[in-house]
Amino acid sequence: MKLVFVTDNGFSKKNDEYYYSGANVQHYATVTQHFDDITFIARNKPYEQSSNLISEKYQVHLINSITNGKYVINNYKKLDNILDDTVKNSDIVMCFGINGYLAYKKAKKYNKPTIAYVGGCVYDILKNMDSRLRKISAPIIMSMIKEMVKNASYVHYVDRYLLERYPTKGKYLICPSAKIDIDHTALDNRLEKIQNQKGTITIGLIGYTHNKIKGIDTAIRALQFLGDEYKLQVVGRGNHAWLKDLASELNVDSQVDFLGVLSGRENIFNWLDTIDIYIQPSLTEGMPRATIEAMSRACPVVSTNAGGLSSIIDVNFRIKSGDYNDLAKKIKMLSESTVLSQEQSQKNYETSKEFASNVLDIKRNNFYKMICDSM
């Protein structure tokens, strides 16, 4: 069965080999398990060490962005030609984002079934970007994605709130892309760490650093209201010069450390075990894998109400987006109370079990098997 997988997410090429990004680990695992013949069509991005090799048995087409730069028209024509050829000769098309919307239109033209993937609200994402053009385009792009999702044969949502925002007439699955293997020693280790906590309080955050979506600037501003013993460590790719400038302006630069990309889940989990409090002050989210991973390591967590965060984090430890004063207050509450911190640690750990690989894999595999069986 031939699947065409079309996404805005960046793939890359190095030494004549193709790679998919860390954000696509679960997508790749799912589609390669259920489809034998796959063509990947994705945005062309620079290679990063944390990327994963795509098997040479699959075809890959990398396309430069059709929304940025002076070559927009040429890039669009190239994408259109590739979609016309691949979709026409496919059995089913999987659609992500704006590129996915164009693939959906081709699938409609050639009467091919589609799988729409909804990993977040495109309106919220675009509205919270610095680009004026992207802010203006947000309602237009949202209407396009709504059309695609409404008419898709099948839809994979990462959280129920996205089903409510982007309804469908097709069959659907609600299942996050998180992949958590529960470590039964994590909770005991965390409780002991909290009990013995002295000195520096290390706050951790995972997210892209090149824009405001993950609320890293909110986290830095919160440091103004915390003492020198509070340190913020940020893991993630992207240009963070603007964040370093902000930290310097606020005189908290000595309290912020940008660690860059930590490749591999083991390195991420090892790092999570060293921090004291995890925060996710995001402006928008789907169902955040990084937060769930932190919860699986029994971290106390403070987050915003964005997206799926409102269904997994204790309401008493959620803040409004951008409220750095309240973020500081809740971090302090946790750091100053062993009992409270241990309660949140245990609660988050128990919630993370709902996202265990063996639980989600069954839901995910049953859905995609149903799709294949119906072809």
Short mmCIF file of C-alpha atoms in Angstrom, two decimals, residues 1 34-35 153-155 170-173 363-375:
data_model
loop_
_atom_site.label_atom_id
_atom_site.label_comp_id
_atom_site.label_asym_id
_atom_site.label_seq_id
_atom_site.Cartn_x
_atom_site.Cartn_y
_atom_site.Cartn_z
CA MET A 1 0.00 0.00 0.00
CA HIS A 34 1.76 0.01 8.87
CA PHE A 35 2.75 0.98 5.32
CA SER A 153 -11.28 10.31 5.75
CA TYR A 154 -9.42 9.87 9.03
CA VAL A 155 -8.06 12.30 11.62
CA GLY A 170 -14.34 11.26 9.31
CA LYS A 171 -13.24 8.58 11.74
CA TYR A 172 -10.80 9.86 14.32
CA LEU A 173 -8.28 8.97 16.99
CA LYS A 363 -4.69 2.75 20.60
CA ARG A 364 -2.49 4.07 17.81
CA ASN A 365 -1.85 0.72 16.15
CA ASN A 366 -5.51 -0.30 16.28
CA PHE A 367 -6.48 2.92 14.49
CA TYR A 368 -3.89 2.65 11.73
CA LYS A 369 -4.56 -1.09 11.31
CA MET A 370 -8.24 -0.22 10.84
CA ILE A 371 -7.27 2.26 8.12
CA CYS A 372 -5.13 -0.32 6.30
CA ASP A 373 -7.79 -3.03 6.61
CA SER A 374 -10.40 -0.73 5.09
CA MET A 375 -8.34 -0.02 1.96
#
